[in-house]
CSV table of C-alpha atoms and ligand atoms in Angstrom, one decimal:
chain,number,residue,atom,x,y,z
A,1,UNK,CA,-23.9,-4.8,26.6
A,2,UNK,CA,-21.5,-7.6,25.9
A,3,UNK,CA,-23.6,-10.8,25.9
A,4,UNK,CA,-20.8,-13.4,26.2
A,5,UNK,CA,-18.8,-14.2,29.3
A,6,UNK,CA,-15.6,-12.3,29.4
A,7,UNK,CA,-12.6,-12.7,31.7
A,8,UNK,CA,-10.7,-9.5,32.4
A,9,UNK,CA,-6.9,-9.7,32.9
A,10,UNK,CA,-4.6,-6.8,34.0
A,11,UNK,CA,-1.0,-8.1,33.9
A,12,UNK,CA,1.7,-6.1,35.4
A,13,UNK,CA,4.6,-7.0,33.1
A,14,UNK,CA,5.1,-7.5,29.3
A,15,UNK,CA,6.1,-11.1,30.0
A,16,UNK,CA,2.9,-11.8,31.8
A,17,UNK,CA,0.9,-10.2,29.0
A,18,UNK,CA,2.6,-12.3,26.4
A,19,UNK,CA,2.0,-15.4,28.4
A,20,UNK,CA,-1.7,-14.6,28.7
A,21,UNK,CA,-2.0,-13.9,25.0
A,22,UNK,CA,-0.3,-17.2,24.2
A,23,UNK,CA,-2.3,-19.2,26.7
A,24,UNK,CA,-5.6,-17.9,25.2
A,25,UNK,CA,-4.5,-17.5,21.6
A,26,UNK,CA,-7.5,-17.2,19.3
A,27,UNK,CA,-9.8,-16.4,22.1
A,28,UNK,CA,-8.2,-13.2,23.5
A,29,UNK,CA,-8.1,-9.5,22.6
A,30,UNK,CA,-5.8,-6.7,23.8
A,31,UNK,CA,-7.6,-3.7,25.3
A,32,UNK,CA,-6.3,-0.3,24.4
A,33,UNK,CA,-8.8,2.6,24.7
A,34,UNK,CA,-11.6,0.2,23.8
A,35,UNK,CA,-13.2,2.6,21.2
A,36,UNK,CA,-13.2,-0.2,18.5
A,37,UNK,CA,-12.9,-3.3,20.6
A,38,UNK,CA,-15.8,-2.7,23.0
A,39,UNK,CA,-18.4,-1.8,20.2
A,40,UNK,CA,-17.2,-4.9,18.3
A,41,UNK,CA,-17.7,-7.1,21.3
A,42,UNK,CA,-21.1,-5.4,22.1
A,43,UNK,CA,-22.3,-5.9,18.5
A,44,UNK,CA,-21.1,-9.5,18.5
A,45,UNK,CA,-18.8,-8.9,15.5
A,46,UNK,CA,-16.0,-10.3,17.7
A,47,UNK,CA,-16.3,-13.0,20.3
A,48,UNK,CA,-13.5,-13.7,22.7
A,49,UNK,CA,-13.5,-15.1,26.3
A,50,UNK,CA,-10.5,-13.1,27.5
A,51,UNK,CA,-9.5,-9.4,27.4
A,52,UNK,CA,-6.0,-8.3,28.4
A,53,UNK,CA,-5.9,-4.7,29.6
A,54,UNK,CA,-2.4,-3.1,29.1
A,55,UNK,CA,-3.0,-0.5,31.9
A,56,UNK,CA,-1.2,-2.6,34.6
A,57,UNK,CA,2.1,-2.0,32.7
A,58,UNK,CA,2.1,1.7,32.4
A,59,UNK,CA,2.8,2.4,28.7
A,60,UNK,CA,1.4,5.9,29.2
A,61,UNK,CA,4.5,8.1,28.9
A,62,UNK,CA,6.0,10.2,26.0
A,63,UNK,CA,9.7,10.3,26.6
A,64,UNK,CA,13.0,10.8,24.9
A,65,UNK,CA,15.2,7.7,24.7
A,66,UNK,CA,18.6,8.6,23.2
A,67,UNK,CA,17.9,9.9,19.7
A,68,UNK,CA,14.2,8.8,19.8
A,69,UNK,CA,10.9,9.9,21.1
A,70,UNK,CA,8.9,6.9,22.5
A,71,UNK,CA,5.1,7.2,22.7
A,72,UNK,CA,3.6,4.5,24.9
A,73,UNK,CA,0.8,2.4,23.6
A,74,UNK,CA,-1.7,3.8,26.1
A,75,UNK,CA,-1.1,7.4,25.1
A,76,UNK,CA,-4.4,8.9,24.0
A,77,UNK,CA,-5.0,11.5,21.4
A,78,UNK,CA,-5.5,14.0,24.1
A,79,UNK,CA,-2.2,13.1,25.7
A,80,UNK,CA,-0.5,13.4,22.4
A,81,UNK,CA,-2.0,16.9,21.9
A,82,UNK,CA,-1.0,18.0,25.3
A,83,UNK,CA,2.6,16.8,24.9
A,84,UNK,CA,5.1,19.7,24.6
A,85,UNK,CA,7.7,17.2,23.3
A,86,UNK,CA,5.4,16.1,20.5
A,87,UNK,CA,4.3,19.7,19.7
A,88,UNK,CA,7.9,20.7,19.6
A,89,UNK,CA,9.6,17.8,17.9
A,90,UNK,CA,6.9,16.1,15.9
A,91,UNK,CA,4.3,18.7,15.2
A,92,UNK,CA,3.0,16.8,12.2
A,93,UNK,CA,1.8,14.0,14.6
A,94,UNK,CA,-0.1,16.5,16.7
A,95,UNK,CA,-1.7,18.0,13.6
A,96,UNK,CA,-2.9,14.6,12.4
A,97,UNK,CA,-4.2,13.8,15.9
A,98,UNK,CA,-6.1,17.1,16.1
A,99,UNK,CA,-8.0,16.2,12.9
A,100,UNK,CA,-9.2,12.8,14.3
A,101,UNK,CA,-13.0,13.2,14.8
A,102,UNK,CA,-15.2,11.6,17.5
A,103,UNK,CA,-15.1,14.5,20.0
A,104,UNK,CA,-13.6,14.7,23.4
A,105,UNK,CA,-14.8,11.3,24.5
A,106,UNK,CA,-12.8,9.6,21.7
A,107,UNK,CA,-9.8,11.9,22.2
A,108,UNK,CA,-9.7,11.0,25.9
A,109,UNK,CA,-10.0,7.3,25.6
A,110,UNK,CA,-8.7,6.2,22.2
A,111,UNK,CA,-5.0,5.6,21.5
A,112,UNK,CA,-3.1,6.2,18.2
A,113,UNK,CA,-1.4,2.9,18.8
A,114,UNK,CA,-4.9,1.2,19.0
A,115,UNK,CA,-5.8,2.7,15.7
A,116,UNK,CA,-2.6,1.3,14.2
A,117,UNK,CA,-3.3,-2.2,15.6
A,118,UNK,CA,-6.9,-2.0,14.4
A,119,UNK,CA,-5.6,-1.4,10.9
A,120,UNK,CA,-8.6,0.1,9.2
A,121,UNK,CA,-7.2,1.4,5.9
A,122,UNK,CA,-8.8,4.9,6.1
A,123,UNK,CA,-7.7,5.8,9.6
A,124,UNK,CA,-5.3,8.7,10.0
A,125,UNK,CA,-2.5,7.3,12.2
A,126,UNK,CA,-1.1,4.3,10.3
A,127,UNK,CA,-0.1,6.3,7.2
A,128,UNK,CA,1.1,9.3,9.3
A,129,UNK,CA,3.4,7.1,11.4
A,130,UNK,CA,4.6,5.3,8.3
A,131,UNK,CA,5.2,8.6,6.6
A,132,UNK,CA,7.3,9.9,9.5
A,133,UNK,CA,9.4,6.8,9.5
A,134,UNK,CA,8.2,5.5,12.9
A,135,UNK,CA,8.8,2.0,14.2
A,136,UNK,CA,6.6,0.0,16.5
A,137,UNK,CA,8.1,-1.6,19.6
A,138,UNK,CA,6.5,-5.1,19.7
A,139,UNK,CA,6.8,-7.4,22.7
A,140,UNK,CA,6.4,-11.2,22.2
A,141,UNK,CA,7.6,-14.6,23.1
A,142,UNK,CA,11.1,-14.0,22.0
A,143,UNK,CA,11.4,-10.6,23.6
A,144,UNK,CA,11.2,-7.1,22.0
A,145,UNK,CA,11.5,-6.2,18.4
A,146,UNK,CA,11.0,-3.1,16.4
A,147,UNK,CA,9.0,-3.1,13.2
A,148,UNK,CA,9.1,-0.2,10.7
A,149,UNK,CA,5.6,1.3,10.5
A,150,UNK,CA,5.7,1.0,6.7
A,151,UNK,CA,6.0,-2.8,7.1
A,152,UNK,CA,3.5,-3.3,10.0
A,153,UNK,CA,0.3,-3.8,8.0
A,154,UNK,CA,0.0,-6.8,5.8
A,155,UNK,CA,-3.6,-6.2,4.7
A,156,UNK,CA,-6.7,-4.3,5.8
A,157,UNK,CA,-7.2,-5.0,9.5
A,158,UNK,CA,-4.2,-7.3,9.5
A,159,UNK,CA,-0.8,-6.6,11.0
A,160,UNK,CA,2.5,-8.6,11.4
A,161,UNK,CA,1.7,-9.3,15.0
A,162,UNK,CA,1.9,-13.0,15.8
A,163,UNK,CA,0.7,-15.1,18.7
A,164,UNK,CA,1.7,-13.5,22.0
A,165,UNK,CA,2.7,-10.2,20.5
A,166,UNK,CA,1.4,-6.7,21.3
A,167,UNK,CA,2.7,-3.2,20.7
A,168,UNK,CA,4.3,-1.4,23.6
A,169,UNK,CA,5.1,1.9,21.9
A,170,UNK,CA,5.6,3.9,18.8
A,171,UNK,CA,9.1,5.2,18.3
A,172,UNK,CA,10.1,8.1,16.2
A,173,UNK,CA,13.6,9.6,15.6
A,174,UNK,CA,13.8,13.2,17.0
A,175,UNK,CA,15.1,14.6,13.8
A,176,UNK,CA,14.0,17.8,12.0
A,177,UNK,CA,11.6,17.0,9.2
A,178,UNK,CA,9.8,19.1,6.6
A,179,UNK,CA,6.3,17.9,6.4
A,180,UNK,CA,3.0,18.6,4.7
A,181,UNK,CA,-0.5,17.1,5.2
A,182,UNK,CA,-3.7,16.8,3.4
A,183,UNK,CA,-6.8,14.7,3.9
A,184,UNK,CA,-10.1,14.4,2.1
A,185,UNK,CA,-13.3,13.4,3.9
A,186,UNK,CA,-17.0,13.8,3.2
A,187,UNK,CA,-17.6,16.2,6.1
A,188,UNK,CA,-15.9,17.7,9.2
A,189,UNK,CA,-17.1,14.8,11.4
A,190,UNK,CA,-16.5,11.9,9.1
A,191,UNK,CA,-13.6,9.5,8.7
A,192,UNK,CA,-10.9,10.1,6.1
A,193,UNK,CA,-11.1,8.8,2.6
A,194,UNK,CA,-7.6,9.6,1.4
A,195,UNK,CA,-4.8,11.1,3.5
A,196,UNK,CA,-1.3,12.2,2.5
A,197,UNK,CA,1.7,12.8,4.6
A,198,UNK,CA,4.7,14.4,2.9
A,199,UNK,CA,8.0,14.1,4.8
A,200,UNK,CA,11.5,15.1,3.9
A,201,UNK,CA,14.0,13.9,6.4
A,202,UNK,CA,17.6,14.7,5.4
A,203,UNK,CA,18.1,13.2,1.9
A,204,UNK,CA,15.0,11.1,2.0
A,205,UNK,CA,11.6,12.3,0.8
A,206,UNK,CA,8.3,10.6,0.2
A,207,UNK,CA,4.6,11.1,0.3
A,208,UNK,CA,2.7,8.3,2.2
A,209,UNK,CA,-0.9,7.8,1.4
A,210,UNK,CA,-3.6,6.4,3.7
A,211,UNK,CA,-7.0,5.1,2.7
A,212,UNK,CA,-5.8,4.6,-0.9
A,213,UNK,CA,-5.0,0.9,-0.5
A,214,UNK,CA,-5.4,-1.7,2.2
A,215,UNK,CA,-2.1,-0.6,3.7
A,216,UNK,CA,-0.3,2.7,3.7
A,217,UNK,CA,1.4,3.4,0.4
A,218,UNK,CA,4.8,5.2,0.3
A,219,UNK,CA,5.8,7.0,-2.9
A,220,UNK,CA,9.4,8.1,-2.9
A,221,UNK,CA,10.2,11.6,-4.3
A,222,UNK,CA,13.4,13.5,-5.1
A,223,UNK,CA,14.4,15.3,-1.9
A,224,UNK,CA,15.8,18.5,-3.4
A,225,UNK,CA,14.4,19.1,-6.9
A,226,UNK,CA,10.9,20.4,-7.1
A,227,UNK,CA,8.3,18.0,-8.3
A,228,UNK,CA,5.5,19.3,-10.6
A,229,UNK,CA,1.9,18.3,-10.1
A,230,UNK,CA,1.7,16.2,-13.2
A,231,UNK,CA,4.8,14.3,-12.3
A,232,UNK,CA,3.6,13.7,-8.8
A,233,UNK,CA,0.3,12.4,-10.0
A,234,UNK,CA,2.1,10.1,-12.4
A,235,UNK,CA,4.3,8.7,-9.6
A,236,UNK,CA,1.2,8.1,-7.4
A,237,UNK,CA,-0.8,6.5,-10.3
A,238,UNK,CA,2.2,4.2,-11.1
A,239,UNK,CA,2.4,3.1,-7.4
A,240,UNK,CA,-1.2,2.2,-6.9
A,241,UNK,CA,-2.0,-1.4,-7.4
A,242,UNK,CA,-5.3,-2.2,-5.8
A,243,UNK,CA,-7.3,0.8,-4.5
A,244,UNK,CA,-9.3,0.2,-1.3
A,245,UNK,CA,-13.1,0.3,-1.5
A,246,UNK,CA,-15.5,0.6,1.4
A,247,UNK,CA,-18.9,2.3,2.3
A,248,UNK,CA,-17.2,5.7,2.3
A,249,UNK,CA,-15.8,5.6,-1.2
A,250,UNK,CA,-15.1,3.2,-4.1
A,251,UNK,CA,-11.5,2.5,-5.0
A,252,UNK,CA,-11.7,4.2,-8.3
A,253,UNK,CA,-12.6,7.5,-6.6
A,254,UNK,CA,-9.8,7.1,-4.1
A,255,UNK,CA,-7.4,6.4,-7.0
A,256,UNK,CA,-8.7,9.4,-8.9
A,257,UNK,CA,-8.1,11.9,-6.1
A,258,UNK,CA,-4.9,10.5,-4.6
A,259,UNK,CA,-2.5,12.4,-6.9
A,260,UNK,CA,-4.2,15.7,-6.0
A,261,UNK,CA,-4.2,14.9,-2.3
A,262,UNK,CA,-0.5,14.0,-2.5
A,263,UNK,CA,0.3,17.1,-4.3
A,264,UNK,CA,-1.5,19.3,-1.8
A,265,UNK,CA,0.5,17.8,1.0
A,266,UNK,CA,3.7,18.3,-1.0
A,267,UNK,CA,2.8,21.9,-1.8
A,268,UNK,CA,2.2,22.6,1.8
A,269,UNK,CA,5.6,21.2,2.7
A,270,UNK,CA,7.2,23.9,0.5
A,271,UNK,CA,5.6,26.5,2.8
A,272,UNK,CA,7.2,24.7,5.8
A,273,UNK,CA,10.6,24.1,4.3
A,274,UNK,CA,13.8,25.4,5.9
B,1,LIG,C1,-16.7,8.1,16.8
B,1,LIG,C2,-15.4,7.8,16.3
B,1,LIG,C3,-14.8,8.7,15.4
B,1,LIG,C4,-13.5,8.4,14.9
B,1,LIG,N1,-12.9,9.2,14.0
B,1,LIG,C5,-11.7,8.9,13.5
B,1,LIG,C6,-11.0,9.8,12.5
B,1,LIG,O1,-11.5,10.9,12.2
B,1,LIG,N2,-9.8,9.4,12.1
B,1,LIG,C7,-9.2,8.3,12.5
B,1,LIG,O2,-8.1,8.0,12.0
B,1,LIG,N3,-9.8,7.4,13.3
B,1,LIG,C8,-11.0,7.7,13.8
B,1,LIG,N4,-11.6,6.9,14.7
B,1,LIG,C9,-10.9,5.7,15.1
B,1,LIG,C10,-10.0,5.8,16.2
B,1,LIG,O3,-8.8,6.4,15.8
B,1,LIG,C11,-9.8,4.4,16.8
B,1,LIG,O4,-11.1,4.0,17.2
B,1,LIG,C12,-8.9,4.4,18.0
B,1,LIG,O5,-7.7,5.1,17.8
B,1,LIG,C13,-8.6,3.0,18.4
B,1,LIG,O6,-7.8,3.0,19.5
B,1,LIG,P1,-8.2,2.3,20.9
B,1,LIG,O7,-7.1,2.5,21.8
B,1,LIG,O8,-9.6,2.7,21.4
B,1,LIG,O9,-8.2,0.8,20.4
B,1,LIG,P2,-9.0,-0.5,20.9
B,1,LIG,O10,-10.5,-0.4,20.6
B,1,LIG,O11,-8.7,-0.7,22.4
B,1,LIG,O12,-8.3,-1.6,20.0
B,1,LIG,C14,-8.5,-1.6,18.6
B,1,LIG,C15,-7.8,-2.9,18.1
B,1,LIG,O13,-6.4,-2.9,18.3
B,1,LIG,C16,-6.0,-3.9,19.3
B,1,LIG,N5,-5.0,-3.2,20.1
B,1,LIG,C17,-5.2,-2.1,20.8
B,1,LIG,N6,-4.0,-1.7,21.3
B,1,LIG,C18,-3.1,-2.7,21.1
B,1,LIG,C19,-1.7,-2.9,21.4
B,1,LIG,N7,-1.1,-2.0,22.1
B,1,LIG,N8,-1.1,-4.0,20.9
B,1,LIG,C20,-1.8,-4.9,20.2
B,1,LIG,N9,-3.1,-4.8,19.8
B,1,LIG,C21,-3.7,-3.7,20.3
B,1,LIG,C22,-7.2,-4.4,20.0
B,1,LIG,O14,-7.1,-5.7,20.4
B,1,LIG,C23,-8.3,-4.2,18.9
B,1,LIG,O15,-8.3,-5.3,18.0
B,1,LIG,C24,-12.8,7.2,15.2
B,1,LIG,C25,-13.5,6.3,16.1
B,1,LIG,C26,-14.7,6.6,16.7
B,1,LIG,C27,-15.3,5.6,17.6
């Protein structure tokens, strides 16, 4: 039960949403699927007087827009997994979503964009989107801007979103990619400790690690020449500055396994290469 008075808003347009967020700045939260927000409010970890529900605006389509695929902010994990477009064009994303735990309830309600905005270092989606070269479409007081996923997080649980801003969609180029994925977690039902998305897109290749630092870490790799395990580990080790620690694992453990996790994602990509 949420013990503090809460005013519920359901604006119909992005402009109205931004106006509400500005009017109640510091005392307002955006509601996605609510899987993080509602427990936070219930436990009293977060106290706000206003909640802005994005459902009045739609934001629940997955569609092609020119060269891009646009995934609305209210698309749930289930929607993502049911999308033929995603399965066909960005199967890596479907694979990552399939591995998110929490069961049917979580998959039905929670949104990948909500996970991105929450910004917990160990969650699957921020590093997966960053690894795939996604952008986030952000609406705010000056209109709409797109932020590369790799630049969206500034610290654990902190994003570039400013007053009045919210995410409308995740946008990904509909280009062929060679990908590989690996994640380490304690048990089938637990949250990730370190994840790695390898992606080669034309002449650009990188492995992007989640859970290793406060924000996703992108390690560029040669796109054509094969990279040996020792070299890959060295590249990852050289890129890590401050490994993330939480109740799931200390930073030194994450740093120790990161090179191996990255290499497994990379090796898998060789099986998927064209
Ligand atoms: C039981 C359980 C198991 C889980 N297992 C995993 C797992 O294995 N792997 C994993 O990666 N994650 C896991 N998660 C986390 C899950 O991915 C997130 O809880 C979920 O995706 C958050 O999305 P939401 O739509 O419910 O966000 P909400 O709870 O609605 O919002 C989260 C935060 O983001 C903000 N926000 C939401 N949408 C927007 C927006 N469009 N614009 C601006 N701000 C916004 C909210 O204000 C809030 O601060 C698990 C969660 C639970 C409860």
